[in-house]
């Protein structure tokens, strides 16, 4: 596993990592069964359980290390907060155009809070202090992404793909005619 996704190796797709883990786990267990042992089946079963636990723990560590290599995971928090700032600014501008000042000021507040959180997140990342605050900010932005932004993103992506398919279909019809 170290050769596949060790510290000096690039990010590996999670499906590929899991496939490699399963195949290497089977190889380890085969080697365990093929190796002659003293002490009988009782001792072998006990050590097999320990081996499986060690393999699973190592796999979990490799998964965590691999996930930390993915660029989007590393910068998800500031990206989400910056997106919230941009959306708040656009909302505040639209509300200002319609003369709804009170709601516009609330939207401006939605601009400054993420800005403060980005600054605090950067401080936590570069100093290593207040790690619990950094975790709270990461969890907060993950919830924003999962509950609000990702569904919108997926709908927009789906519409874009549908339009691309429709355009490709109409251009093929024109070429055949």
C-alpha positions as a printed Julia matrix, in Angstrom:
177×3 Matrix{Float64}:
   0.0     0.0     0.0
   2.92    2.3     0.71
   3.98    1.94   -2.94
   0.5     2.91   -4.15
  -0.4     5.85   -1.95
   2.52    6.52    0.35
   3.57    9.96    1.49
   5.49   10.72   -1.71
   2.8     9.37   -4.06
   0.02   11.48   -5.64
  -3.7    11.25   -4.85
  -5.33    7.94   -5.79
  -9.04    7.54   -6.57
 -10.9     6.01   -3.58
 -12.34    3.15   -5.67
  -8.87    2.19   -6.93
  -7.49    2.41   -3.39
 -10.23    0.1    -2.09
  -9.69   -2.39   -4.93
  -5.96   -2.51   -4.24
  -6.62   -2.88   -0.51
  -8.88   -5.87   -1.07
  -6.44   -7.6    -3.4
  -3.48   -6.98   -1.09
  -5.53   -8.12    1.9
  -6.31  -11.38    0.11
  -2.61  -11.85   -0.7
  -1.67  -11.29    2.95
  -4.26  -13.76    4.18
  -3.18  -16.33    1.59
   0.42  -15.96    2.71
  -0.71  -16.28    6.34
  -2.52  -19.56    5.6
   0.33  -20.95    3.5
   2.96  -20.3     6.16
   3.44  -23.25    8.55
   2.58  -22.36   12.15
   3.13  -23.88   15.54
   0.37  -23.99   18.14
  -2.56  -25.28   16.16
  -5.72  -23.73   14.8
  -6.63  -21.87   18.01
  -3.46  -19.79   17.92
  -3.74  -19.34   14.16
  -7.3   -18.0    14.43
  -6.23  -15.53   17.13
  -3.31  -14.25   15.07
  -5.44  -14.11   11.93
  -7.89  -11.8    13.74
  -4.99   -9.61   14.88
  -3.64   -9.52   11.33
  -7.03   -8.5     9.92
  -7.34   -5.74   12.53
  -3.85   -4.46   11.71
  -4.61   -4.5     7.98
  -7.89   -2.61    8.49
  -6.22    0.01   10.71
  -3.45    0.49    8.17
  -6.04    0.85    5.4
  -7.93    3.51    7.37
  -4.68    5.43    7.82
  -3.9     5.19    4.1
  -7.42    6.42    3.27
  -7.0     9.43    5.56
  -3.56   10.19    4.14
  -4.87    9.84    0.59
  -7.84   12.14    1.28
  -5.54   14.8     2.66
  -3.72   14.83   -0.7
  -6.82   15.78   -2.66
  -6.67   19.47   -3.46
 -10.41   20.09   -3.08
 -10.45   18.6     0.41
  -7.55   20.82    1.42
  -9.21   24.0     0.17
 -12.91   23.2     0.52
 -13.4    25.44    3.54
 -12.03   28.67    2.05
 -13.65   27.91   -1.32
 -17.09   27.46    0.26
 -16.68   30.56    2.42
 -15.57   32.65   -0.58
 -18.54   31.38   -2.57
 -20.86   32.36    0.28
 -19.26   35.83    0.29
 -19.8    36.24   -3.46
 -23.41   35.05   -3.24
 -24.06   37.39   -0.29
 -22.61   40.31   -2.24
 -24.77   39.53   -5.27
 -27.86   39.18   -3.08
 -27.12   42.46   -1.29
 -26.67   44.26   -4.63
 -29.96   42.9    -5.97
 -31.79   43.88   -2.79
 -30.23   47.37   -2.98
 -31.47   47.74   -6.57
 -35.01   47.07   -5.4
 -34.63   49.44   -2.44
 -34.92   46.83    0.3
 -32.25   48.31    2.55
 -32.9    46.26    5.7
 -32.53   42.91    3.94
 -29.6    44.26    1.97
 -27.74   45.04    5.2
 -28.47   41.51    6.44
 -26.96   40.15    3.23
 -23.89   42.35    3.79
 -23.56   40.72    7.2
 -23.5    37.42    5.31
 -20.47   38.85    3.51
 -18.48   39.79    6.61
 -19.06   36.65    8.7
 -17.5    34.31    6.09
 -14.65   36.8     5.67
 -13.99   36.61    9.41
 -14.21   32.81    9.29
 -11.71   32.63    6.4
  -9.27   34.77    8.37
  -9.71   32.62   11.46
  -9.36   29.41    9.41
  -6.1    30.64    7.85
  -4.78   31.55   11.31
  -5.62   28.09   12.65
  -4.03   26.32    9.66
  -0.77   28.22    9.74
  -0.21   28.48   13.5
  -1.63   25.15   14.62
  -3.39   26.86   17.51
  -7.13   26.7    18.2
  -7.46   23.44   16.3
 -10.93   22.81   17.73
 -12.1    26.11   16.24
 -10.67   25.04   12.88
 -12.55   21.76   13.11
 -15.79   23.62   13.88
 -15.26   25.88   10.85
 -14.5    22.87    8.63
 -17.64   21.06    9.85
 -19.74   24.21    9.36
 -18.56   24.7     5.79
 -18.99   20.99    5.03
 -22.6    21.28    6.18
 -23.11   24.36    3.98
 -21.64   22.51    1.01
 -23.57   19.28    1.6
 -26.93   20.85    2.43
 -27.06   23.92    0.19
 -24.36   24.36   -2.4
 -23.78   20.82   -3.67
 -27.46   20.17   -4.56
 -27.55   23.46   -6.49
 -24.26   22.61   -8.18
 -25.5    19.15   -9.16
 -28.75   20.57  -10.63
 -26.83   23.15  -12.65
 -24.39   20.5   -13.83
 -27.25   18.21  -14.85
 -28.96   21.0   -16.79
 -25.71   21.86  -18.53
 -25.17   18.24  -19.52
 -28.75   17.96  -20.79
 -28.27   21.07  -22.92
 -24.98   19.75  -24.27
 -26.66   16.46  -25.21
 -29.55   18.33  -26.86
 -27.17   20.55  -28.82
 -25.12   17.54  -29.9
 -28.3    15.73  -30.96
 -29.59   18.66  -33.03
 -26.22   19.2   -34.7
 -26.1    15.51  -35.72
 -29.6    15.8   -37.21
 -28.55   18.86  -39.23
 -25.46   17.07  -40.56
 -27.44   14.02  -41.68
 -30.08   16.13  -43.47
